[in-house]
CSV table of C-alpha atoms in Angstrom, one decimal:
chain,number,residue,atom,x,y,z
A,1,UNK,CA,-6.1,-33.0,-0.9
A,2,UNK,CA,-4.9,-29.7,0.3
A,3,UNK,CA,-6.6,-26.9,-1.7
A,4,UNK,CA,-7.7,-23.3,-1.7
A,5,UNK,CA,-10.9,-22.6,-3.6
A,6,UNK,CA,-11.7,-19.0,-4.5
A,7,UNK,CA,-15.0,-17.3,-5.3
A,8,UNK,CA,-15.9,-16.6,-8.9
A,9,UNK,CA,-15.2,-13.7,-11.2
A,10,UNK,CA,-16.7,-10.3,-10.4
A,11,UNK,CA,-17.7,-7.4,-12.6
A,12,UNK,CA,-18.4,-4.2,-10.6
A,13,UNK,CA,-18.8,-0.5,-11.1
A,14,UNK,CA,-16.4,2.2,-9.6
A,15,UNK,CA,-17.4,3.0,-6.1
A,16,UNK,CA,-19.1,-0.3,-5.4
A,17,UNK,CA,-18.0,-2.6,-2.5
A,18,UNK,CA,-16.8,-6.2,-2.9
A,19,UNK,CA,-15.7,-9.1,-0.8
A,20,UNK,CA,-14.1,-12.2,-2.4
A,21,UNK,CA,-13.3,-15.4,-0.6
A,22,UNK,CA,-10.8,-18.2,-0.3
A,23,UNK,CA,-11.9,-21.5,1.3
A,24,UNK,CA,-9.3,-23.9,2.6
A,25,UNK,CA,-9.6,-27.7,2.9
A,26,UNK,CA,-7.5,-30.7,3.5
A,27,UNK,CA,-5.3,-29.1,6.2
A,28,UNK,CA,-5.5,-27.3,9.5
A,29,UNK,CA,-6.7,-23.9,8.3
A,30,UNK,CA,-5.9,-22.1,11.6
A,31,UNK,CA,-2.2,-23.2,11.5
A,32,UNK,CA,-1.0,-21.5,8.3
A,33,UNK,CA,-0.9,-17.9,7.2
A,34,UNK,CA,-3.1,-17.0,4.1
A,35,UNK,CA,-1.8,-14.3,1.9
A,36,UNK,CA,-3.3,-12.3,-1.0
A,37,UNK,CA,-1.5,-11.5,-4.2
A,38,UNK,CA,-2.6,-9.1,-6.9
A,39,UNK,CA,-1.7,-9.5,-10.6
A,40,UNK,CA,-2.8,-6.7,-12.9
A,41,UNK,CA,-3.2,-7.5,-16.6
A,42,UNK,CA,0.1,-8.4,-18.1
A,43,UNK,CA,2.0,-7.5,-15.0
A,44,UNK,CA,3.9,-9.2,-12.1
A,45,UNK,CA,2.9,-10.5,-8.7
A,46,UNK,CA,2.3,-8.0,-5.9
A,47,UNK,CA,2.0,-9.2,-2.3
A,48,UNK,CA,-1.0,-7.4,-0.7
A,49,UNK,CA,-1.2,-8.8,2.8
A,50,UNK,CA,-1.6,-11.8,5.0
A,51,UNK,CA,-3.7,-13.2,7.9
A,52,UNK,CA,-3.2,-15.9,10.4
A,53,UNK,CA,-6.7,-17.4,10.8
A,54,UNK,CA,-5.8,-18.9,14.2
A,55,UNK,CA,-5.8,-15.5,15.9
A,56,UNK,CA,-6.6,-13.1,13.0
A,57,UNK,CA,-3.2,-11.4,13.2
A,58,UNK,CA,-3.1,-9.4,9.9
A,59,UNK,CA,-0.3,-7.6,8.1
A,60,UNK,CA,-0.5,-5.4,5.0
A,61,UNK,CA,1.9,-4.2,2.4
A,62,UNK,CA,2.2,-0.4,2.7
A,63,UNK,CA,1.0,-0.2,-0.9
A,64,UNK,CA,-2.4,-1.7,0.1
A,65,UNK,CA,-2.8,-0.6,3.7
A,66,UNK,CA,-6.1,1.3,3.9
A,67,UNK,CA,-7.1,0.2,0.4
A,68,UNK,CA,-8.3,-3.3,1.3
A,69,UNK,CA,-9.3,-5.3,4.3
A,70,UNK,CA,-8.2,-8.9,4.9
A,71,UNK,CA,-10.2,-11.0,7.3
A,72,UNK,CA,-11.0,-14.7,8.1
A,73,UNK,CA,-13.7,-16.8,9.5
A,74,UNK,CA,-12.0,-19.9,11.0
A,75,UNK,CA,-15.3,-21.6,11.7
A,76,UNK,CA,-15.7,-22.1,7.9
A,77,UNK,CA,-12.0,-22.1,7.0
A,78,UNK,CA,-12.4,-19.1,4.8
A,79,UNK,CA,-10.3,-16.0,4.2
A,80,UNK,CA,-11.6,-12.8,2.6
A,81,UNK,CA,-10.4,-9.8,0.7
A,82,UNK,CA,-12.7,-6.8,0.6
A,83,UNK,CA,-12.9,-3.3,-0.8
A,84,UNK,CA,-15.3,-0.6,0.3
A,85,UNK,CA,-15.1,1.5,-2.8
A,86,UNK,CA,-13.6,0.0,-5.9
A,87,UNK,CA,-11.6,1.9,-8.5
A,88,UNK,CA,-10.9,1.0,-12.2
A,89,UNK,CA,-7.3,0.4,-11.1
A,90,UNK,CA,-8.5,-2.5,-8.9
A,91,UNK,CA,-9.1,-4.5,-12.1
A,92,UNK,CA,-6.8,-7.5,-11.7
A,93,UNK,CA,-6.5,-11.2,-10.9
A,94,UNK,CA,-6.4,-11.8,-7.2
A,95,UNK,CA,-4.9,-15.0,-5.7
A,96,UNK,CA,-4.9,-16.4,-2.2
A,97,UNK,CA,-2.1,-18.7,-1.2
A,98,UNK,CA,-1.0,-20.5,1.9
A,99,UNK,CA,2.3,-19.1,3.3
A,100,UNK,CA,4.6,-21.5,4.9
A,101,UNK,CA,8.1,-21.8,3.6
A,102,UNK,CA,7.1,-20.0,0.5
A,103,UNK,CA,3.5,-19.9,-0.8
A,104,UNK,CA,3.0,-23.6,-1.4
A,105,UNK,CA,-0.7,-23.9,-2.1
A,106,UNK,CA,-2.5,-21.4,-4.4
A,107,UNK,CA,-6.1,-20.7,-5.1
A,108,UNK,CA,-7.2,-20.6,-8.8
A,109,UNK,CA,-7.6,-16.9,-8.7
A,110,UNK,CA,-10.5,-14.5,-8.8
A,111,UNK,CA,-10.8,-12.0,-11.7
A,112,UNK,CA,-12.1,-8.6,-10.6
A,113,UNK,CA,-13.2,-6.2,-13.3
A,114,UNK,CA,-14.1,-2.6,-12.4
A,115,UNK,CA,-15.7,-0.7,-15.2
A,116,UNK,CA,-18.4,1.9,-15.6
B,1,UNK,CA,10.5,-2.6,2.4
B,2,UNK,CA,13.0,-5.0,0.8
B,3,UNK,CA,13.3,-4.6,-2.9
B,4,UNK,CA,13.9,-7.7,-5.0
B,5,UNK,CA,15.6,-7.2,-8.3
B,6,UNK,CA,15.6,-10.0,-10.9
B,7,UNK,CA,17.9,-10.3,-13.9
B,8,UNK,CA,17.6,-10.5,-16.8
B,9,UNK,CA,14.1,-9.4,-17.6
B,10,UNK,CA,14.0,-11.8,-20.5
B,11,UNK,CA,16.2,-14.8,-21.1
B,12,UNK,CA,16.3,-16.7,-24.4
B,13,UNK,CA,17.6,-20.3,-24.2
B,14,UNK,CA,17.4,-23.3,-26.4
B,15,UNK,CA,15.7,-26.5,-25.2
B,16,UNK,CA,18.3,-28.8,-23.5
B,17,UNK,CA,20.5,-26.0,-22.5
B,18,UNK,CA,21.0,-24.6,-19.0
B,19,UNK,CA,19.3,-21.4,-17.7
B,20,UNK,CA,20.5,-19.3,-14.9
B,21,UNK,CA,18.2,-16.7,-13.3
B,22,UNK,CA,19.3,-14.2,-10.7
B,23,UNK,CA,17.6,-12.4,-7.9
B,24,UNK,CA,19.1,-9.7,-5.6
B,25,UNK,CA,17.7,-8.4,-2.3
B,26,UNK,CA,18.2,-4.8,-1.2
B,27,UNK,CA,19.2,-6.2,2.2
B,28,UNK,CA,19.8,-9.6,3.7
B,29,UNK,CA,16.9,-12.0,3.7
B,30,UNK,CA,18.9,-14.9,5.1
B,31,UNK,CA,17.7,-18.0,3.3
B,32,UNK,CA,14.1,-17.0,3.3
B,33,UNK,CA,13.8,-16.9,-0.4
B,34,UNK,CA,11.3,-18.7,-2.7
B,35,UNK,CA,11.1,-19.1,-6.5
B,36,UNK,CA,7.9,-19.5,-8.4
B,37,UNK,CA,7.0,-20.5,-12.0
B,38,UNK,CA,4.0,-19.0,-13.7
B,39,UNK,CA,2.6,-20.1,-17.0
B,40,UNK,CA,-0.1,-18.0,-19.0
B,41,UNK,CA,-3.5,-18.4,-17.5
B,42,UNK,CA,-2.3,-20.3,-14.4
B,43,UNK,CA,-1.6,-19.5,-10.8
B,44,UNK,CA,2.0,-19.4,-9.8
B,45,UNK,CA,3.6,-22.7,-8.6
B,46,UNK,CA,6.2,-22.9,-5.8
B,47,UNK,CA,9.5,-24.4,-7.1
B,48,UNK,CA,12.0,-23.6,-4.4
B,49,UNK,CA,11.8,-22.4,-0.8
B,50,UNK,CA,14.5,-21.8,1.8
B,51,UNK,CA,16.6,-20.7,-1.1
B,52,UNK,CA,17.6,-24.2,-2.1
B,53,UNK,CA,14.9,-26.7,-1.1
B,54,UNK,CA,12.7,-28.1,-3.9
B,55,UNK,CA,9.0,-28.1,-3.2
B,56,UNK,CA,7.0,-31.3,-3.4
B,57,UNK,CA,7.0,-32.8,-6.9
B,58,UNK,CA,9.5,-30.3,-8.5
B,59,UNK,CA,11.9,-32.1,-10.8
B,60,UNK,CA,15.6,-32.3,-9.9
B,61,UNK,CA,16.6,-30.2,-12.9
B,62,UNK,CA,15.5,-27.1,-10.8
B,63,UNK,CA,18.0,-26.0,-8.2
B,64,UNK,CA,18.3,-22.9,-6.1
B,65,UNK,CA,21.3,-21.4,-4.4
B,66,UNK,CA,22.5,-18.4,-2.5
B,67,UNK,CA,21.9,-16.6,0.8
B,68,UNK,CA,21.9,-13.1,2.2
B,69,UNK,CA,21.3,-10.9,-0.8
B,70,UNK,CA,22.3,-12.9,-3.9
B,71,UNK,CA,20.3,-15.9,-5.2
B,72,UNK,CA,20.2,-18.0,-8.3
B,73,UNK,CA,17.7,-20.4,-9.9
B,74,UNK,CA,19.3,-22.9,-12.3
B,75,UNK,CA,17.4,-25.1,-14.7
B,76,UNK,CA,19.9,-27.7,-15.8
B,77,UNK,CA,18.4,-28.9,-19.1
B,78,UNK,CA,15.4,-26.9,-20.3
B,79,UNK,CA,12.3,-28.8,-21.3
B,80,UNK,CA,9.5,-27.3,-23.4
B,81,UNK,CA,7.3,-27.0,-20.3
B,82,UNK,CA,9.8,-24.9,-18.5
B,83,UNK,CA,9.3,-21.8,-20.7
B,84,UNK,CA,7.4,-19.5,-18.4
B,85,UNK,CA,7.8,-16.5,-16.1
B,86,UNK,CA,9.8,-16.9,-12.9
B,87,UNK,CA,9.5,-14.8,-9.8
B,88,UNK,CA,11.6,-14.7,-6.6
B,89,UNK,CA,10.0,-13.8,-3.3
B,90,UNK,CA,11.5,-12.9,0.1
B,91,UNK,CA,9.6,-13.8,3.2
B,92,UNK,CA,12.2,-12.8,5.8
B,93,UNK,CA,10.6,-9.5,6.6
B,94,UNK,CA,7.1,-7.9,6.4
B,95,UNK,CA,6.0,-6.9,3.9
B,96,UNK,CA,6.8,-10.0,1.8
B,97,UNK,CA,8.0,-8.8,-1.6
B,98,UNK,CA,8.3,-10.3,-5.1
B,99,UNK,CA,10.8,-9.6,-7.8
B,100,UNK,CA,9.5,-8.2,-11.1
B,101,UNK,CA,9.9,-11.6,-12.9
B,102,UNK,CA,12.2,-13.1,-15.5
B,103,UNK,CA,10.5,-14.3,-18.7
B,104,UNK,CA,12.2,-17.5,-20.0
B,105,UNK,CA,11.6,-17.8,-23.7
B,106,UNK,CA,12.6,-20.3,-26.4
B,107,UNK,CA,15.6,-19.3,-28.4
């Protein structure tokens, strides 16, 4: 079964760092782009950026460039999304998804709550 | 950045009727357009890619059409499980962008 499994919910304070993960299985992880999508409470989907684990080619939305870092470790079929200094406005659900013709496989989502 | 605009924001339709959702791109995206369904508390699900190709396991009542800048998602006979939020997404250019969503509600 093709699946993406994300790490669990996080509760952090402003200014803290965080790295969440997305582990792929059931397919060739290095052959598909993996994208990250933010969904703030009660809002729509926002595409943040994407990585090709085969060569680590990474693209960011201008809205998220410099705010987050996307990376991957192909040896363990895992992509990451990280923040160096969280803000309250980073509170959201974050999804990873495999990007082929459309995003055809989604992780279950990771809830990030940033509160003092 | 390509802006995707969906209309209407909310659509009220009775079960068994047809629903037509629209998506417009600020510039041509060829046929590199996908549609997603999202229900409360769930991850989005891919319905349509390539503007008109149904994803695996998607019922035939869902159909997509269009190319360039104008796209339509049609649900031919609404079932109770179809009431959800629908998003279009272009993947022709970086950055990939989503529309703001159309909420399909029961009339």
